[in-house]
PDB file of C-alpha atoms in Angstrom:
ATOM      1  CA  TYR K 672      51.879 -12.772  78.273  1.00 54.00           C
ATOM      2  CA  ILE K 673      51.780  -8.978  78.122  1.00 59.00           C
ATOM      3  CA  ARG K 674      50.359  -7.267  74.999  1.00 64.00           C
ATOM      4  CA  GLU K 675      51.902  -4.080  73.895  1.00 69.00           C
ATOM      5  CA  LEU K 676      49.338  -1.375  73.406  1.00 70.00           C
ATOM      6  CA  HIS K 677      49.460   0.797  70.290  1.00 71.00           C
ATOM      7  CA  GLN K 678      48.128   4.281  70.133  1.00 77.00           C
ATOM      8  CA  VAL K 679      45.760   4.984  67.252  1.00 77.00           C
ATOM      9  CA  THR K 680      44.155   8.111  65.947  1.00 81.00           C
ATOM     10  CA  VAL K 681      40.491   8.137  65.058  1.00 82.00           C
ATOM     11  CA  ALA K 682      39.251  10.431  62.328  1.00 79.00           C
ATOM     12  CA  SER K 683      35.747  11.192  61.108  1.00 82.00           C
ATOM     13  CA  VAL K 684      34.777  10.079  57.616  1.00 81.00           C
ATOM     14  CA  GLU K 685      34.466  12.948  55.217  1.00 84.00           C
ATOM     15  CA  ARG K 686      34.062  13.326  51.501  1.00 83.00           C
ATOM     16  CA  ARG K 687      37.034  14.517  49.456  1.00 79.00           C
ATOM     17  CA  ASP K 688      37.801  14.863  45.741  1.00 77.00           C
ATOM     18  CA  TYR K 689      40.145  12.245  44.324  1.00 70.00           C
ATOM     19  CA  ASP K 690      42.193  14.084  41.752  1.00 72.00           C
ATOM     20  CA  ARG K 691      44.607  11.384  40.773  1.00 72.00           C
ATOM     21  CA  GLU K 692      44.877  10.946  37.017  1.00 78.00           C
ATOM     22  CA  VAL K 693      45.153   7.576  35.337  1.00 77.00           C
ATOM     23  CA  SER K 694      46.268   7.235  31.707  1.00 81.00           C
ATOM     24  CA  LEU K 695      44.807   4.231  29.937  1.00 78.00           C
ATOM     25  CA  THR K 696      44.658   2.944  26.383  1.00 82.00           C
ATOM     26  CA  GLY K 697      41.292   1.812  25.060  1.00 78.00           C
ATOM     27  CA  THR K 698      38.917   1.735  22.121  1.00 80.00           C
ATOM     28  CA  LEU K 699      36.036   4.006  21.211  1.00 77.00           C
ATOM     29  CA  ARG K 700      33.021   2.055  20.041  1.00 78.00           C
ATOM     30  CA  SER K 701      29.780   3.264  18.524  1.00 79.00           C
ATOM     31  CA  LYS K 702      26.557   2.238  20.185  1.00 77.00           C
ATOM     32  CA  SER K 703      24.886   1.943  16.755  1.00 83.00           C
ATOM     33  CA  LYS K 704      26.476   0.274  13.753  1.00 90.00           C
ATOM     34  CA  ALA K 705      24.712  -1.523  10.921  1.00 94.00           C
ATOM     35  CA  ARG K 706      25.593  -3.484   7.820  1.00 96.00           C
ATOM     36  CA  LEU K 707      22.990  -2.332   5.320  1.00 97.00           C
ATOM     37  CA  ARG K 708      21.718  -5.093   3.036  1.00 97.00           C
ATOM     38  CA  SER K 709      19.880  -4.888  -0.258  1.00 96.00           C
ATOM     39  CA  LEU K 710      16.129  -5.470  -0.040  1.00 94.00           C
ATOM     40  CA  ALA K 711      15.813  -6.109  -3.788  1.00 92.00           C
ATOM     41  CA  SER K 712      17.671  -7.902  -6.565  1.00 92.00           C
ATOM     42  CA  GLY K 713      18.997  -6.257  -9.708  1.00 92.00           C
ATOM     43  CA  PRO K 714      21.760  -4.079 -11.137  1.00 94.00           C
ATOM     44  CA  ILE K 715      22.902  -1.213  -8.919  1.00 97.00           C
ATOM     45  CA  ASP K 716      22.144   1.931 -10.906  1.00 97.00           C
ATOM     46  CA  LYS K 717      23.753   4.278  -8.407  1.00 97.00           C
ATOM     47  CA  VAL K 718      25.618   4.338  -5.093  1.00 97.00           C
ATOM     48  CA  TYR K 719      25.212   7.854  -3.756  1.00 97.00           C
ATOM     49  CA  VAL K 720      27.770   7.766  -0.929  1.00 97.00           C
ATOM     50  CA  ASP K 721      31.426   6.976  -0.205  1.00 96.00           C
ATOM     51  CA  VAL K 722      33.264   5.998   2.949  1.00 96.00           C
ATOM     52  CA  GLY K 723      33.446   8.984   5.282  1.00 95.00           C
ATOM     53  CA  ASP K 724      30.261  10.650   4.074  1.00 96.00           C
ATOM     54  CA  ARG K 725      27.813  11.831   6.724  1.00 96.00           C
ATOM     55  CA  VAL K 726      24.166  11.009   6.144  1.00 96.00           C
ATOM     56  CA  ASP K 727      20.865  11.655   7.869  1.00 96.00           C
ATOM     57  CA  ALA K 728      18.140   9.159   8.650  1.00 95.00           C
ATOM     58  CA  GLY K 729      16.073   8.485   5.528  1.00 96.00           C
ATOM     59  CA  ASP K 730      18.724   9.616   3.038  1.00 97.00           C
ATOM     60  CA  ALA K 731      18.950   7.562  -0.175  1.00 97.00           C
ATOM     61  CA  LEU K 732      22.219   5.648  -0.188  1.00 98.00           C
ATOM     62  CA  ALA K 733      21.921   3.382  -3.236  1.00 98.00           C
ATOM     63  CA  GLN K 734      19.446   2.631  -6.000  1.00 97.00           C
ATOM     64  CA  ILE K 735      18.648  -0.790  -7.440  1.00 95.00           C
ATOM     65  CA  ARG K 736      17.142  -0.748 -10.942  1.00 94.00           C
ATOM     66  CA  SER K 737      13.426  -0.118 -10.477  1.00 92.00           C
ATOM     67  CA  VAL K 738      11.867  -0.296 -13.965  1.00 91.00           C
ATOM     68  CA  ASP K 739      10.114  -3.641 -13.404  1.00 89.00           C
ATOM     69  CA  ALA K 740       8.965  -2.675  -9.908  1.00 91.00           C
ATOM     70  CA  ALA K 741       7.500   0.629 -11.173  1.00 92.00           C
ATOM     71  CA  LEU K 742       5.635  -1.218 -13.948  1.00 90.00           C
ATOM     72  CA  ALA K 743       4.227  -3.661 -11.385  1.00 91.00           C
ATOM     73  CA  VAL K 744       2.910  -0.711  -9.368  1.00 91.00           C
ATOM     74  CA  ASP K 745       1.173   0.746 -12.451  1.00 92.00           C
ATOM     75  CA  ILE K 746      -0.488  -2.594 -13.221  1.00 89.00           C
ATOM     76  CA  ALA K 747      -1.558  -3.098  -9.601  1.00 91.00           C
ATOM     77  CA  LYS K 748      -2.945   0.443  -9.404  1.00 90.00           C
ATOM     78  CA  THR K 749      -5.011  -0.047 -12.555  1.00 91.00           C
ATOM     79  CA  ALA K 750      -6.437  -3.295 -11.179  1.00 89.00           C
ATOM     80  CA  PHE K 751      -7.251  -1.600  -7.880  1.00 89.00           C
ATOM     81  CA  ASP K 752      -8.960   1.342  -9.613  1.00 90.00           C
ATOM     82  CA  VAL K 753     -11.151  -1.058 -11.605  1.00 87.00           C
ATOM     83  CA  ALA K 754     -12.055  -3.059  -8.484  1.00 86.00           C
ATOM     84  CA  LYS K 755     -12.799   0.115  -6.526  1.00 88.00           C
ATOM     85  CA  ALA K 756     -15.020   1.483  -9.286  1.00 84.00           C
ATOM     86  CA  GLU K 757     -16.978  -1.772  -9.321  1.00 79.00           C
ATOM     87  CA  TRP K 758     -17.347  -1.633  -5.540  1.00 81.00           C
ATOM     88  CA  ILE K 759     -18.505   2.001  -5.617  1.00 81.00           C
ATOM     89  CA  GLY K 760     -20.996   1.181  -8.351  1.00 74.00           C
ATOM     90  CA  LEU K 761     -22.339  -1.702  -6.299  1.00 74.00           C
ATOM     91  CA  LYS K 762     -22.706   0.441  -3.189  1.00 72.00           C
ATOM     92  CA  ALA K 763     -24.463   3.132  -5.210  1.00 67.00           C
ATOM     93  CA  TRP K 764     -26.786   0.579  -6.813  1.00 64.00           C
ATOM     94  CA  ARG K 765     -29.915   1.995  -5.227  1.00 60.00           C
ATOM     95  CA  ARG K 766     -29.225   5.700  -5.324  1.00 64.00           C
ATOM     96  CA  ASP K 767     -32.418   7.730  -5.654  1.00 69.00           C
ATOM     97  CA  GLU K 768     -31.350   9.352  -8.905  1.00 74.00           C
ATOM     98  CA  ASP K 769     -30.589   5.969 -10.473  1.00 75.00           C
ATOM     99  CA  MET K 770     -33.933   4.570  -9.399  1.00 81.00           C
ATOM    100  CA  ALA K 771     -35.724   7.614 -10.808  1.00 86.00           C
ATOM    101  CA  ILE K 772     -34.026   7.103 -14.175  1.00 87.00           C
ATOM    102  CA  LEU K 773     -35.036   3.423 -14.285  1.00 87.00           C
ATOM    103  CA  ARG K 774     -38.642   4.203 -13.373  1.00 90.00           C
ATOM    104  CA  ALA K 775     -38.744   6.862 -16.084  1.00 94.00           C
ATOM    105  CA  ARG K 776     -37.465   4.316 -18.602  1.00 91.00           C
ATOM    106  CA  VAL K 777     -40.267   1.932 -17.629  1.00 93.00           C
ATOM    107  CA  LEU K 778     -42.899   4.631 -18.096  1.00 95.00           C
ATOM    108  CA  GLU K 779     -41.441   5.592 -21.444  1.00 94.00           C
ATOM    109  CA  ALA K 780     -41.361   1.950 -22.565  1.00 92.00           C
ATOM    110  CA  GLU K 781     -44.966   1.438 -21.428  1.00 94.00           C
ATOM    111  CA  ALA K 782     -46.105   4.475 -23.428  1.00 95.00           C
ATOM    112  CA  ARG K 783     -44.195   3.338 -26.515  1.00 90.00           C
ATOM    113  CA  TYR K 784     -45.598  -0.185 -26.266  1.00 91.00           C
ATOM    114  CA  LYS K 785     -49.148   1.121 -25.861  1.00 94.00           C
ATOM    115  CA  GLU K 786     -48.728   3.327 -28.927  1.00 92.00           C
ATOM    116  CA  ARG K 787     -47.244   0.496 -31.035  1.00 88.00           C
ATOM    117  CA  GLN K 788     -49.912  -1.937 -29.835  1.00 92.00           C
ATOM    118  CA  LEU K 789     -52.692   0.433 -30.876  1.00 93.00           C
ATOM    119  CA  GLN K 790     -51.032   0.905 -34.255  1.00 90.00           C
ATOM    120  CA  SER K 791     -50.743  -2.862 -34.676  1.00 88.00           C
ATOM    121  CA  GLU K 792     -54.437  -3.374 -33.839  1.00 91.00           C
ATOM    122  CA  ARG K 793     -55.393  -0.597 -36.292  1.00 90.00           C
ATOM    123  CA  SER K 794     -53.289  -2.204 -39.051  1.00 88.00           C
ATOM    124  CA  GLN K 795     -54.954  -5.543 -38.341  1.00 89.00           C
ATOM    125  CA  ARG K 796     -58.412  -4.034 -38.787  1.00 88.00           C
ATOM    126  CA  LEU K 797     -57.323  -2.291 -41.991  1.00 87.00           C
ATOM    127  CA  PHE K 798     -55.895  -5.543 -43.296  1.00 83.00           C
ATOM    128  CA  GLU K 799     -59.104  -7.365 -42.526  1.00 86.00           C
ATOM    129  CA  SER K 800     -61.051  -4.685 -44.419  1.00 86.00           C
ATOM    130  CA  ALA K 801     -58.599  -5.006 -47.324  1.00 80.00           C
ATOM    131  CA  THR K 802     -57.443  -1.409 -46.971  1.00 80.00           C
ATOM    132  CA  ALA K 803     -53.909  -2.249 -45.725  1.00 74.00           C
ATOM    133  CA  SER K 804     -51.313  -4.631 -47.060  1.00 74.00           C
ATOM    134  CA  GLU K 805     -50.134  -7.743 -45.261  1.00 75.00           C
ATOM    135  CA  SER K 806     -46.567  -6.411 -45.108  1.00 73.00           C
ATOM    136  CA  SER K 807     -47.761  -3.198 -43.452  1.00 76.00           C
ATOM    137  CA  ARG K 808     -49.700  -5.208 -40.878  1.00 80.00           C
ATOM    138  CA  ASP K 809     -46.723  -7.486 -40.195  1.00 78.00           C
ATOM    139  CA  ALA K 810     -44.373  -4.497 -39.825  1.00 79.00           C
ATOM    140  CA  ASP K 811     -46.650  -2.838 -37.281  1.00 81.00           C
ATOM    141  CA  GLU K 812     -47.045  -6.115 -35.391  1.00 83.00           C
ATOM    142  CA  ALA K 813     -43.273  -6.622 -35.285  1.00 80.00           C
ATOM    143  CA  SER K 814     -42.844  -3.058 -34.055  1.00 82.00           C
ATOM    144  CA  ALA K 815     -45.351  -3.736 -31.256  1.00 85.00           C
ATOM    145  CA  GLN K 816     -43.545  -6.935 -30.272  1.00 86.00           C
ATOM    146  CA  ALA K 817     -40.199  -5.090 -30.156  1.00 82.00           C
ATOM    147  CA  ALA K 818     -41.738  -2.405 -27.958  1.00 85.00           C
ATOM    148  CA  LYS K 819     -43.126  -5.117 -25.677  1.00 87.00           C
ATOM    149  CA  ALA K 820     -39.684  -6.742 -25.378  1.00 85.00           C
ATOM    150  CA  ALA K 821     -38.111  -3.365 -24.558  1.00 85.00           C
ATOM    151  CA  LEU K 822     -40.746  -2.850 -21.859  1.00 88.00           C
ATOM    152  CA  GLU K 823     -39.961  -6.221 -20.289  1.00 88.00           C
ATOM    153  CA  ILE K 824     -36.231  -5.397 -20.199  1.00 83.00           C
ATOM    154  CA  ALA K 825     -36.912  -2.026 -18.569  1.00 87.00           C
ATOM    155  CA  ARG K 826     -39.131  -3.676 -15.955  1.00 88.00           C
ATOM    156  CA  GLN K 827     -36.494  -6.331 -15.223  1.00 81.00           C
ATOM    157  CA  GLN K 828     -33.783  -3.701 -14.760  1.00 77.00           C
ATOM    158  CA  LEU K 829     -35.994  -1.792 -12.349  1.00 84.00           C
ATOM    159  CA  ALA K 830     -36.815  -4.969 -10.408  1.00 81.00           C
ATOM    160  CA  ILE K 831     -33.141  -5.866 -10.089  1.00 72.00           C
ATOM    161  CA  ALA K 832     -32.290  -2.358  -8.900  1.00 76.00           C
ATOM    162  CA  GLU K 833     -35.110  -2.420  -6.335  1.00 77.00           C
ATOM    163  CA  THR K 834     -33.966  -5.797  -5.024  1.00 75.00           C
ATOM    164  CA  GLY K 835     -30.279  -4.859  -5.014  1.00 69.00           C
ATOM    165  CA  PRO K 836     -27.250  -7.133  -5.344  1.00 69.00           C
ATOM    166  CA  SER K 837     -27.079 -10.317  -3.306  1.00 69.00           C
ATOM    167  CA  LEU K 838     -24.988 -10.467  -0.137  1.00 70.00           C
ATOM    168  CA  ALA K 839     -22.722 -13.036  -1.757  1.00 72.00           C
ATOM    169  CA  ASN K 840     -22.138 -10.772  -4.751  1.00 72.00           C
ATOM    170  CA  SER K 841     -21.417  -7.797  -2.481  1.00 76.00           C
ATOM    171  CA  ASN K 842     -18.938  -9.805  -0.433  1.00 82.00           C
ATOM    172  CA  LEU K 843     -17.240 -11.081  -3.573  1.00 82.00           C
ATOM    173  CA  VAL K 844     -16.778  -7.584  -5.003  1.00 82.00           C
ATOM    174  CA  GLU K 845     -15.530  -6.231  -1.674  1.00 85.00           C
ATOM    175  CA  ALA K 846     -13.063  -9.118  -1.319  1.00 88.00           C
ATOM    176  CA  GLY K 847     -11.807  -8.465  -4.843  1.00 86.00           C
ATOM    177  CA  MET K 848     -11.178  -4.814  -4.020  1.00 88.00           C
ATOM    178  CA  ALA K 849      -9.357  -5.744  -0.793  1.00 90.00           C
ATOM    179  CA  GLN K 850      -7.176  -8.203  -2.685  1.00 89.00           C
ATOM    180  CA  ALA K 851      -6.369  -5.603  -5.347  1.00 91.00           C
ATOM    181  CA  GLU K 852      -5.484  -3.095  -2.616  1.00 91.00           C
ATOM    182  CA  ALA K 853      -3.168  -5.640  -0.980  1.00 91.00           C
ATOM    183  CA  HIS K 854      -1.441  -6.311  -4.299  1.00 91.00           C
ATOM    184  CA  LEU K 855      -0.963  -2.553  -4.793  1.00 92.00           C
ATOM    185  CA  ALA K 856       0.550  -2.181  -1.320  1.00 93.00           C
ATOM    186  CA  GLN K 857       2.866  -5.123  -1.977  1.00 91.00           C
ATOM    187  CA  ALA K 858       3.977  -3.712  -5.326  1.00 92.00           C
ATOM    188  CA  SER K 859       4.500  -0.253  -3.795  1.00 94.00           C
ATOM    189  CA  GLN K 860       6.655  -1.724  -1.045  1.00 94.00           C
ATOM    190  CA  ALA K 861       8.707  -3.671  -3.597  1.00 93.00           C
ATOM    191  CA  LEU K 862       9.309  -0.414  -5.475  1.00 94.00           C
ATOM    192  CA  ALA K 863      10.334   1.373  -2.263  1.00 96.00           C
ATOM    193  CA  ASP K 864      12.719  -1.484  -1.455  1.00 95.00           C
ATOM    194  CA  THR K 865      14.758  -0.742  -4.581  1.00 95.00           C
ATOM    195  CA  THR K 866      16.046   2.389  -2.804  1.00 97.00           C
ATOM    196  CA  LEU K 867      18.427   1.717   0.097  1.00 97.00           C
ATOM    197  CA  ARG K 868      17.946   4.360   2.788  1.00 97.00           C
ATOM    198  CA  ALA K 869      19.793   5.217   5.979  1.00 97.00           C
ATOM    199  CA  PRO K 870      17.962   3.829   9.035  1.00 95.00           C
ATOM    200  CA  PHE K 871      19.667   6.434  11.246  1.00 94.00           C
ATOM    201  CA  GLY K 872      22.080   9.326  10.925  1.00 94.00           C
ATOM    202  CA  GLY K 873      25.792   8.614  10.923  1.00 94.00           C
ATOM    203  CA  VAL K 874      28.936   8.115   8.857  1.00 95.00           C
ATOM    204  CA  ILE K 875      29.507   5.612   6.063  1.00 96.00           C
ATOM    205  CA  THR K 876      32.295   3.351   7.362  1.00 94.00           C
ATOM    206  CA  GLY K 877      32.126   0.595   4.768  1.00 96.00           C
ATOM    207  CA  LYS K 878      31.310   0.263   1.074  1.00 97.00           C
ATOM    208  CA  PHE K 879      31.044  -3.243  -0.390  1.00 97.00           C
ATOM    209  CA  ARG K 880      29.387  -2.645  -3.777  1.00 95.00           C
ATOM    210  CA  LYS K 881      29.742  -0.025  -6.498  1.00 95.00           C
ATOM    211  CA  THR K 882      27.581   1.313  -9.309  1.00 96.00           C
ATOM    212  CA  GLY K 883      27.103  -1.336 -11.996  1.00 95.00           C
ATOM    213  CA  ASP K 884      27.433  -4.329  -9.670  1.00 96.00           C
ATOM    214  CA  TYR K 885      24.596  -6.825  -9.417  1.00 94.00           C
ATOM    215  CA  ALA K 886      22.987  -7.079  -6.004  1.00 94.00           C
ATOM    216  CA  ARG K 887      20.881  -9.910  -4.683  1.00 93.00           C
ATOM    217  CA  THR K 888      18.412  -9.612  -1.860  1.00 93.00           C
ATOM    218  CA  GLY K 889      20.379  -9.776   1.386  1.00 95.00           C
ATOM    219  CA  ASP K 890      23.752  -8.707  -0.049  1.00 96.00           C
ATOM    220  CA  GLU K 891      25.693  -6.259   2.137  1.00 97.00           C
ATOM    221  CA  LEU K 892      26.090  -2.933   0.357  1.00 97.00           C
ATOM    222  CA  LEU K 893      27.250  -0.424   2.984  1.00 97.00           C
ATOM    223  CA  GLU K 894      28.192  -0.058   6.631  1.00 96.00           C
ATOM    224  CA  LEU K 895      26.741   2.846   8.618  1.00 96.00           C
ATOM    225  CA  THR K 896      28.043   3.985  12.019  1.00 94.00           C
ATOM    226  CA  ASP K 897      26.419   6.441  14.404  1.00 91.00           C
ATOM    227  CA  VAL K 898      29.261   8.545  15.860  1.00 85.00           C
ATOM    228  CA  SER K 899      27.063  10.936  17.823  1.00 83.00           C
ATOM    229  CA  VAL K 900      27.458   8.774  20.955  1.00 79.00           C
ATOM    230  CA  LEU K 901      30.626   6.743  21.540  1.00 78.00           C
ATOM    231  CA  GLU K 902      31.505   4.299  24.303  1.00 79.00           C
ATOM    232  CA  ALA K 903      35.085   3.994  25.615  1.00 79.00           C
ATOM    233  CA  GLU K 904      36.281   0.478  26.334  1.00 80.00           C
ATOM    234  CA  PHE K 905      39.533  -0.049  28.319  1.00 77.00           C
ATOM    235  CA  GLN K 906      41.112  -2.189  31.094  1.00 82.00           C
ATOM    236  CA  VAL K 907      41.718  -0.614  34.550  1.00 79.00           C
ATOM    237  CA  PRO K 908      44.441  -2.183  36.747  1.00 76.00           C
ATOM    238  CA  GLU K 909      43.165  -3.660  40.003  1.00 73.00           C
ATOM    239  CA  ARG K 910      45.245  -1.287  42.197  1.00 68.00           C
ATOM    240  CA  PHE K 911      43.003   1.543  41.124  1.00 61.00           C
TER     241      PHE K 911
END
């Protein structure tokens, strides 16, 4: 058997531009598209956009009625302010100026009691010598007893201030303030949720609710498409 030899030409591999054009039909798709849902329930007071409108990230797109949510924020803020004031007062319990005031009150009460006690003893002696009436003696004695009671109260207040609040009481007040702050944050977020905002810039490509409709949490209101970057999707024949 004799094989016929064929002459071949060998060429070196080199890089060349392939300028052949191929026409294909496909679809442009956005990399970012979102169905925007309501985060709150209530009547829709306003839809600010229509299909085709361009929006930026953070723009307000629709507004759910917010009267109740705003009232809840006011109530929560008042409760937080009260709790914070109580906490601040507790922390400032032993401020030097407060202690000085309490000590001054004790000294004043001691001086008043000493004066009333001396007057009561003098009235007693005058009564015993029949130079003062019984009612005058009793009045001075009652005045001395009242001054003594006021002195005891002043001393108790000073003792409490010097000792300070208990750890349990401090922890309770601090926990109450933290809880009030959490309620305020929750109410503030609920108020913010009544405004539907664009999560990214793009074009409104769908509108499913209008002003006056009632929206429930989770209802689709709008569709937003980012057209700044598009992807082309098409089929290429195998021969290419």
